[in-house]
mmCIF file of C-alpha atoms in Angstrom:
data_model
loop_
_atom_site.group_PDB
_atom_site.id
_atom_site.type_symbol
_atom_site.label_atom_id
_atom_site.label_comp_id
_atom_site.label_asym_id
_atom_site.label_seq_id
_atom_site.Cartn_x
_atom_site.Cartn_y
_atom_site.Cartn_z
ATOM 1 C CA MET A 475 91.812 54.583 27.027
ATOM 2 C CA GLN A 476 89.265 52.540 28.856
ATOM 3 C CA ALA A 477 90.367 49.494 26.913
ATOM 4 C CA LEU A 478 93.923 50.304 27.842
ATOM 5 C CA ARG A 479 92.904 50.143 31.461
ATOM 6 C CA LEU A 480 91.412 46.733 30.833
ATOM 7 C CA ALA A 481 94.605 45.513 29.305
ATOM 8 C CA ARG A 482 96.683 46.494 32.323
ATOM 9 C CA PRO A 483 94.490 47.763 35.129
ATOM 10 C CA ARG A 484 95.784 50.646 37.275
ATOM 11 C CA LEU A 485 99.447 50.158 36.531
ATOM 12 C CA PRO A 486 101.588 53.019 35.344
ATOM 13 C CA LEU A 487 102.583 52.103 31.849
ATOM 14 C CA ARG A 488 105.866 53.063 30.375
ATOM 15 C CA PRO A 489 105.569 54.681 26.956
ATOM 16 C CA ALA A 490 106.845 51.616 25.083
ATOM 17 C CA ASN A 491 104.550 49.377 27.055
ATOM 18 C CA ARG A 492 101.764 51.804 26.502
ATOM 19 C CA ALA A 493 102.173 51.885 22.791
ATOM 20 C CA PHE A 494 102.181 48.109 22.751
ATOM 21 C CA ALA A 495 99.080 47.908 24.919
ATOM 22 C CA ALA A 496 97.304 50.483 22.806
ATOM 23 C CA ALA A 497 98.180 48.617 19.632
ATOM 24 C CA ALA A 498 97.144 45.315 21.161
ATOM 25 C CA SER A 499 93.886 46.674 22.503
ATOM 26 C CA SER A 500 93.011 48.453 19.286
ATOM 27 C CA ALA A 501 93.619 45.263 17.344
ATOM 28 C CA HIS A 502 91.630 43.407 19.943
ATOM 29 C CA ALA A 503 88.899 46.019 19.935
ATOM 30 C CA ALA A 504 88.568 45.858 16.186
ATOM 31 C CA ALA A 505 87.921 42.122 16.179
ATOM 32 C CA PRO A 506 84.551 41.801 17.962
ATOM 33 C CA ALA A 507 83.192 44.990 16.454
ATOM 34 C CA ALA A 508 84.041 43.800 12.965
ATOM 35 C CA SER A 509 82.964 40.190 13.436
ATOM 36 C CA SER A 510 79.406 41.030 14.412
ATOM 37 C CA ALA A 511 77.201 43.868 15.459
ATOM 38 C CA SER A 512 78.509 43.655 19.035
ATOM 39 C CA PRO A 513 75.718 42.411 21.286
ATOM 40 C CA VAL A 514 74.575 45.032 23.716
ATOM 41 C CA ILE A 515 75.094 43.845 27.259
ATOM 42 C CA PRO A 516 72.665 45.443 29.714
ATOM 43 C CA LEU A 517 74.487 47.704 32.163
ATOM 44 C CA SER A 518 71.839 47.526 34.850
ATOM 45 C CA ASN A 519 73.519 44.868 36.946
ATOM 46 C CA VAL A 520 77.163 44.892 35.974
ATOM 47 C CA GLU A 521 78.245 44.631 39.611
ATOM 48 C CA ALA A 522 76.675 41.207 40.002
ATOM 49 C CA MET A 523 77.831 39.649 36.762
ATOM 50 C CA TRP A 524 81.182 41.326 36.155
ATOM 51 C CA GLU A 525 83.264 38.512 37.627
ATOM 52 C CA ARG A 526 81.516 35.904 35.505
ATOM 53 C CA LEU A 527 81.826 37.735 32.187
ATOM 54 C CA SER A 528 84.423 36.638 29.703
ATOM 55 C CA ALA A 529 87.201 38.988 28.692
ATOM 56 C CA ASP A 530 85.434 39.728 25.403
ATOM 57 C CA GLU A 531 82.185 40.624 27.120
ATOM 58 C CA GLN A 532 84.066 42.819 29.554
ATOM 59 C CA LEU A 533 85.691 44.533 26.595
ATOM 60 C CA VAL A 534 82.285 45.125 25.031
ATOM 61 C CA ILE A 535 81.095 46.698 28.285
ATOM 62 C CA HIS A 536 84.211 48.845 28.406
ATOM 63 C CA GLN A 537 83.486 50.093 24.907
ATOM 64 C CA GLN A 538 79.840 50.727 25.672
ATOM 65 C CA LEU A 539 80.785 52.703 28.771
ATOM 66 C CA GLU A 540 83.417 54.624 26.907
ATOM 67 C CA GLU A 541 80.814 55.728 24.381
ATOM 68 C CA LEU A 542 78.304 56.500 27.128
ATOM 69 C CA GLN A 543 80.724 58.675 29.049
ATOM 70 C CA LYS A 544 81.329 60.843 26.013
ATOM 71 C CA LYS A 545 77.736 62.036 26.304
ATOM 72 C CA ASP A 546 76.588 64.711 28.701
ATOM 73 C CA TRP A 547 76.854 63.095 32.110
ATOM 74 C CA LYS A 548 73.546 64.587 33.190
ATOM 75 C CA THR A 549 71.779 62.362 30.661
ATOM 76 C CA LEU A 550 73.266 59.159 32.113
ATOM 77 C CA SER A 551 71.052 57.004 34.255
ATOM 78 C CA ILE A 552 72.066 55.986 37.765
ATOM 79 C CA ASP A 553 72.662 52.429 36.549
ATOM 80 C CA GLU A 554 75.005 53.611 33.836
ATOM 81 C CA LYS A 555 76.876 55.771 36.320
ATOM 82 C CA LYS A 556 77.153 52.896 38.747
ATOM 83 C CA ALA A 557 78.352 50.602 36.000
ATOM 84 C CA ALA A 558 80.991 53.110 34.897
ATOM 85 C CA TYR A 559 82.202 53.536 38.456
ATOM 86 C CA TYR A 560 82.160 49.817 39.207
ATOM 87 C CA VAL A 561 84.037 48.817 36.087
ATOM 88 C CA ALA A 562 86.722 51.422 36.689
ATOM 89 C CA PHE A 563 87.084 51.354 40.476
ATOM 90 C CA GLY A 564 84.934 48.546 41.823
ATOM 91 C CA PRO A 565 86.251 45.835 44.117
ATOM 92 C CA HIS A 566 87.454 43.423 41.465
ATOM 93 C CA GLY A 567 90.848 42.511 40.058
ATOM 94 C CA PRO A 568 93.595 44.388 41.874
ATOM 95 C CA ARG A 569 91.060 46.105 44.167
ATOM 96 C CA ALA A 570 89.378 42.891 45.290
ATOM 97 C CA PRO A 571 89.315 42.775 49.083
ATOM 98 C CA VAL A 572 91.937 40.461 50.529
ATOM 99 C CA SER A 573 89.379 38.700 52.690
ATOM 100 C CA PRO A 574 85.785 38.322 51.456
ATOM 101 C CA PRO A 575 83.036 39.820 53.622
ATOM 102 C CA GLY A 576 82.051 37.650 56.561
ATOM 103 C CA THR A 577 85.622 36.624 57.300
ATOM 104 C CA LEU A 578 85.870 38.390 60.656
ATOM 105 C CA PRO A 579 82.974 36.522 62.337
ATOM 106 C CA LYS A 580 84.402 33.287 60.989
ATOM 107 C CA VAL A 581 87.819 34.042 62.450
ATOM 108 C CA ILE A 582 86.335 34.988 65.835
ATOM 109 C CA ALA A 583 84.169 31.868 65.900
ATOM 110 C CA GLY A 584 87.092 29.662 64.888
ATOM 111 C CA VAL A 585 89.385 31.041 67.579
ATOM 112 C CA ALA A 586 86.677 30.739 70.230
ATOM 113 C CA ALA A 587 85.936 27.150 69.197
ATOM 114 C CA SER A 588 89.643 26.271 69.348
ATOM 115 C CA ILE A 589 89.977 27.720 72.859
ATOM 116 C CA ALA A 590 86.852 25.893 73.993
ATOM 117 C CA ALA A 591 88.118 22.609 72.532
ATOM 118 C CA ALA A 592 91.459 23.071 74.294
ATOM 119 C CA GLY A 593 89.620 23.685 77.606
ATOM 120 C CA VAL A 594 87.472 20.589 77.131
ATOM 121 C CA ILE A 595 90.535 18.447 76.432
ATOM 122 C CA PHE A 596 92.405 19.882 79.423
ATOM 123 C CA PHE A 597 89.631 19.312 81.954
ATOM 124 C CA SER A 598 88.607 15.916 80.594
ATOM 125 C CA ILE A 599 92.189 14.644 80.842
ATOM 126 C CA ARG A 600 92.459 15.972 84.367
ATOM 127 C CA ALA A 601 89.161 14.377 85.285
ATOM 128 C CA THR A 602 90.375 10.952 84.219
ATOM 129 C CA ALA A 603 93.799 11.322 85.891
ATOM 130 C CA PRO A 604 94.638 8.972 88.847
ATOM 131 C CA ALA A 605 94.680 10.381 92.388
ATOM 132 C CA PRO A 606 97.918 12.092 93.500
ATOM 133 C CA PRO A 607 100.455 9.840 95.281
ATOM 134 C CA ARG A 608 100.012 9.308 99.032
ATOM 135 C CA THR A 609 103.349 10.994 99.793
ATOM 136 C CA ILE A 610 101.960 14.356 98.730
ATOM 137 C CA SER A 611 100.112 15.155 101.936
ATOM 138 C CA LYS A 612 100.765 17.338 104.950
ATOM 139 C CA GLU A 613 100.988 14.352 107.314
ATOM 140 C CA TRP A 614 103.559 12.588 105.222
ATOM 141 C CA GLU A 615 105.688 15.709 104.935
ATOM 142 C CA GLU A 616 105.591 16.342 108.684
ATOM 143 C CA ALA A 617 106.575 12.738 109.270
ATOM 144 C CA ALA A 618 109.437 13.266 106.844
ATOM 145 C CA ASN A 619 110.528 16.274 108.935
ATOM 146 C CA GLU A 620 110.518 14.174 112.101
ATOM 147 C CA ARG A 621 112.512 11.461 110.428
ATOM 148 C CA ALA A 622 115.067 14.020 109.160
ATOM 149 C CA LEU A 623 115.469 15.473 112.658
ATOM 150 C CA GLU A 624 115.837 11.966 114.035
ATOM 151 C CA GLN A 625 118.649 11.322 111.630
ATOM 152 C CA LYS A 626 120.200 14.803 112.139
ATOM 153 C CA SER A 627 120.252 15.297 108.389
ATOM 154 C CA ASN A 628 121.806 18.474 106.928
ATOM 155 C CA PRO A 629 123.091 19.717 110.312
ATOM 156 C CA ILE A 630 125.022 22.815 109.224
ATOM 157 C CA HIS A 631 122.543 24.937 107.289
ATOM 158 C CA GLY A 632 119.509 22.683 106.931
ATOM 159 C CA ILE A 633 116.688 21.212 108.920
ATOM 160 C CA SER A 634 118.768 19.880 111.822
ATOM 161 C CA SER A 635 120.907 23.014 112.264
ATOM 162 C CA GLU A 636 120.620 25.240 115.357
ATOM 163 C CA GLY A 637 117.865 27.824 115.222
ATOM 164 C CA TYR A 638 116.364 26.438 112.022
ATOM 165 C CA SER A 639 112.932 27.959 111.430
ATOM 166 C CA GLY A 640 112.089 26.948 107.884
ATOM 167 C CA PRO A 641 109.326 24.608 106.746
ATOM 168 C CA GLY A 642 111.615 21.630 106.154
ATOM 169 C CA PHE A 643 109.862 19.165 103.855
ATOM 170 C CA VAL A 644 106.401 20.627 104.386
ATOM 171 C CA THR A 645 105.102 22.222 101.214
ATOM 172 C CA HIS A 646 101.383 22.166 102.028
ATOM 173 C CA LYS A 647 99.941 25.194 103.751
ATOM 174 C CA MET B 658 160.135 69.299 64.229
ATOM 175 C CA LEU B 659 157.114 68.277 66.178
ATOM 176 C CA ARG B 660 156.079 71.881 66.622
ATOM 177 C CA ALA B 661 156.417 72.558 62.915
ATOM 178 C CA GLN B 662 154.282 69.552 62.167
ATOM 179 C CA LEU B 663 151.690 70.730 64.671
ATOM 180 C CA ALA B 664 151.693 74.209 63.184
ATOM 181 C CA SER B 665 151.268 72.859 59.685
ATOM 182 C CA THR B 666 148.444 70.654 60.854
ATOM 183 C CA LEU B 667 146.756 73.623 62.407
ATOM 184 C CA LEU B 668 147.308 75.671 59.317
ATOM 185 C CA ARG B 669 145.865 72.918 57.205
ATOM 186 C CA ALA B 670 142.943 72.512 59.530
ATOM 187 C CA ARG B 671 142.087 76.200 59.532
ATOM 188 C CA PRO B 672 140.453 76.627 56.128
ATOM 189 C CA ALA B 673 138.281 73.595 56.744
ATOM 190 C CA ALA B 674 137.111 75.113 59.988
ATOM 191 C CA THR B 675 136.221 78.372 58.313
ATOM 192 C CA ARG B 676 134.328 76.455 55.654
ATOM 193 C CA VAL B 677 132.303 74.495 58.170
ATOM 194 C CA ALA B 678 131.265 77.435 60.304
ATOM 195 C CA PRO B 679 128.770 79.052 57.890
ATOM 196 C CA ALA B 680 127.108 75.687 57.328
ATOM 197 C CA PHE B 681 126.206 75.553 61.007
ATOM 198 C CA ALA B 682 125.189 79.184 61.091
ATOM 199 C CA ARG B 683 122.613 78.648 58.361
ATOM 200 C CA PRO B 684 119.058 77.824 59.438
ATOM 201 C CA SER B 685 118.639 74.162 58.737
ATOM 202 C CA SER B 686 115.117 74.300 57.330
ATOM 203 C CA SER B 687 115.887 76.622 54.457
ATOM 204 C CA ALA B 688 118.024 74.063 52.659
ATOM 205 C CA HIS B 689 115.150 73.409 50.264
ATOM 206 C CA GLY B 690 112.395 75.799 49.410
ATOM 207 C CA GLN B 691 109.077 74.814 50.983
ATOM 208 C CA GLU B 692 106.221 74.833 48.527
ATOM 209 C CA THR B 693 103.343 76.875 49.877
ATOM 210 C CA PHE B 694 99.765 75.651 49.720
ATOM 211 C CA GLU B 695 98.960 78.364 47.184
ATOM 212 C CA SER B 696 101.764 77.412 44.850
ATOM 213 C CA PHE B 697 100.803 73.744 45.246
ATOM 214 C CA THR B 698 97.249 74.618 44.266
ATOM 215 C CA GLU B 699 98.399 76.664 41.321
ATOM 216 C CA ARG B 700 100.744 73.918 40.170
ATOM 217 C CA TYR B 701 98.050 71.249 40.160
ATOM 218 C CA VAL B 702 95.375 73.489 38.673
ATOM 219 C CA ASN B 703 97.759 74.143 35.796
ATOM 220 C CA PHE B 704 98.588 70.466 35.569
ATOM 221 C CA PHE B 705 94.982 69.355 35.328
ATOM 222 C CA GLN B 706 94.113 72.102 32.887
ATOM 223 C CA SER B 707 96.837 70.880 30.561
ATOM 224 C CA ALA B 708 96.376 67.136 31.109
ATOM 225 C CA GLN B 709 95.658 65.540 27.776
ATOM 226 C CA ASP B 710 94.539 61.983 28.493
ATOM 227 C CA LEU B 711 93.119 59.805 31.213
ATOM 228 C CA PHE B 712 96.503 58.422 32.126
ATOM 229 C CA GLU B 713 97.866 61.899 32.782
ATOM 230 C CA VAL B 714 94.811 62.889 34.807
ATOM 231 C CA GLN B 715 95.025 59.799 36.981
ATOM 232 C CA ARG B 716 98.772 60.171 37.385
ATOM 233 C CA GLY B 717 98.247 63.767 38.509
ATOM 234 C CA LEU B 718 95.538 62.685 40.925
ATOM 235 C CA ASN B 719 97.810 60.060 42.417
ATOM 236 C CA ASN B 720 100.534 62.645 42.975
ATOM 237 C CA CYS B 721 98.185 65.363 44.150
ATOM 238 C CA PHE B 722 96.456 63.191 46.738
ATOM 239 C CA ALA B 723 99.733 61.736 47.975
ATOM 240 C CA HIS B 724 100.646 64.897 49.897
ATOM 241 C CA ASP B 725 99.853 65.538 53.529
ATOM 242 C CA LEU B 726 97.132 68.042 52.718
ATOM 243 C CA VAL B 727 93.660 68.150 51.279
ATOM 244 C CA PRO B 728 93.728 69.671 47.786
ATOM 245 C CA ALA B 729 91.938 72.986 47.536
ATOM 246 C CA PRO B 730 88.504 73.112 45.883
ATOM 247 C CA ALA B 731 90.144 74.786 42.907
ATOM 248 C CA VAL B 732 92.312 71.725 42.374
ATOM 249 C CA VAL B 733 89.337 69.412 42.762
ATOM 250 C CA GLU B 734 87.406 71.443 40.243
ATOM 251 C CA ALA B 735 90.288 71.403 37.783
ATOM 252 C CA ALA B 736 90.639 67.646 38.228
ATOM 253 C CA VAL B 737 86.945 67.035 37.677
ATOM 254 C CA ARG B 738 86.946 69.219 34.586
ATOM 255 C CA ALA B 739 89.961 67.299 33.329
ATOM 256 C CA ALA B 740 88.017 64.076 33.866
ATOM 257 C CA ARG B 741 85.159 65.574 31.884
ATOM 258 C CA ARG B 742 87.552 66.513 29.106
ATOM 259 C CA VAL B 743 88.900 62.969 28.840
ATOM 260 C CA ASN B 744 85.338 61.602 29.163
ATOM 261 C CA ASP B 745 85.818 59.501 32.256
ATOM 262 C CA TYR B 746 82.909 59.735 34.640
ATOM 263 C CA ALA B 747 84.354 57.194 37.078
ATOM 264 C CA THR B 748 87.465 59.289 37.650
ATOM 265 C CA ALA B 749 85.324 62.314 38.460
ATOM 266 C CA VAL B 750 83.482 60.283 41.089
ATOM 267 C CA ARG B 751 86.788 58.961 42.334
ATOM 268 C CA VAL B 752 88.112 62.505 42.881
ATOM 269 C CA PHE B 753 85.365 63.153 45.411
ATOM 270 C CA GLU B 754 86.020 59.790 47.012
ATOM 271 C CA GLY B 755 89.654 60.801 47.343
ATOM 272 C CA VAL B 756 88.649 64.047 49.029
ATOM 273 C CA ARG B 757 86.524 62.065 51.460
ATOM 274 C CA GLU B 758 89.540 59.945 52.317
ATOM 275 C CA LYS B 759 91.778 62.964 52.825
ATOM 276 C CA VAL B 760 89.612 65.223 54.996
ATOM 277 C CA GLU B 761 89.664 64.890 58.758
ATOM 278 C CA ASN B 762 85.947 64.653 59.439
ATOM 279 C CA LYS B 763 82.563 64.533 57.828
ATOM 280 C CA GLN B 764 81.895 68.256 58.249
ATOM 281 C CA GLN B 765 84.920 69.101 56.131
ATOM 282 C CA TYR B 766 83.793 66.666 53.465
ATOM 283 C CA GLN B 767 80.348 68.214 53.536
ATOM 284 C CA GLN B 768 81.926 71.649 53.142
ATOM 285 C CA TYR B 769 83.774 70.415 50.066
ATOM 286 C CA LEU B 770 80.555 68.987 48.671
ATOM 287 C CA ASP B 771 78.682 72.238 49.316
ATOM 288 C CA GLU B 772 81.460 74.336 47.833
ATOM 289 C CA LEU B 773 81.525 72.176 44.688
ATOM 290 C CA LYS B 774 77.775 71.663 44.415
ATOM 291 C CA PRO B 775 77.425 73.992 41.363
ATOM 292 C CA LEU B 776 80.160 72.037 39.608
ATOM 293 C CA ARG B 777 78.570 68.686 40.412
ATOM 294 C CA GLU B 778 75.219 69.885 39.160
ATOM 295 C CA GLU B 779 76.728 71.412 36.062
ATOM 296 C CA LEU B 780 78.463 68.174 35.075
ATOM 297 C CA GLY B 781 75.923 65.759 36.554
ATOM 298 C CA ILE B 782 78.282 64.035 38.952
ATOM 299 C CA ASN B 783 76.909 61.895 41.730
ATOM 300 C CA VAL B 784 79.351 61.130 44.507
ATOM 301 C CA ARG B 785 79.826 57.517 45.459
ATOM 302 C CA GLU B 786 77.432 57.658 48.415
ATOM 303 C CA GLU B 787 74.664 58.955 46.162
ATOM 304 C CA LEU B 788 75.321 56.158 43.691
ATOM 305 C CA TYR B 789 75.310 53.325 46.179
ATOM 306 C CA GLU B 790 73.109 54.454 49.061
ATOM 307 C CA SER B 791 70.019 55.693 47.309
#
């Protein structure tokens, strides 16, 4: 059953599928056991080396654990228990975390660096910009008002109309 | 002519109206029987006691923990004993991890652990925290 889980981890198997997987895994399981006295892989640090093991070695570990778990569980060592738990439910395969640990600080640092770079670009471009044109000044705008009144421009609703109280062309405070 | 048509329409409409009325009079929530917590517990205890292989046990656990409730200690015990029967230590540990996910706070989880302490000692089950934080 453990080997079945290896063949198709955590997916509900339909009976046909299941029979196939069982047949496949039993055939597969027979091979290494028959070919040699299967080398015993130490279970003390399965967590660290699981990802790097080949499928055959993982199968050997599965078989070892399957045999171990048939014993009284009180006689199992902590390492064997951890190995059994890790192989069945550890963060590998379909349960691997989407983002590896340490991603969040990286994302925060990256976003902060991008914002800082944008600020640097913004202020450096503004610092090298030419001075604003001479027409954008309070004096110029007041002179423009005088000139408009002189010419009686926009006499119905605008600057030259009776009782006009707006700012005219002045936009500076 | 028109009146006859109207009358016939009314006559035709009448049985439908009488059929509809009881449907509205019925309390809406009793359309399906609600399973009580006790019957839920009994159902899953029976399920786990009769589960024959690891696939069945894990399927039952998936279903059992999918409801909006925390399974009773009896269910947890039955599930753990089922895991023992199919010789899968990891699933037994996983049952307790599932309980930890389902309860609302740490006190409740601790209560589950205390309640099931004899079982854990009998079978030699360490919960995940004991495995990885000691």
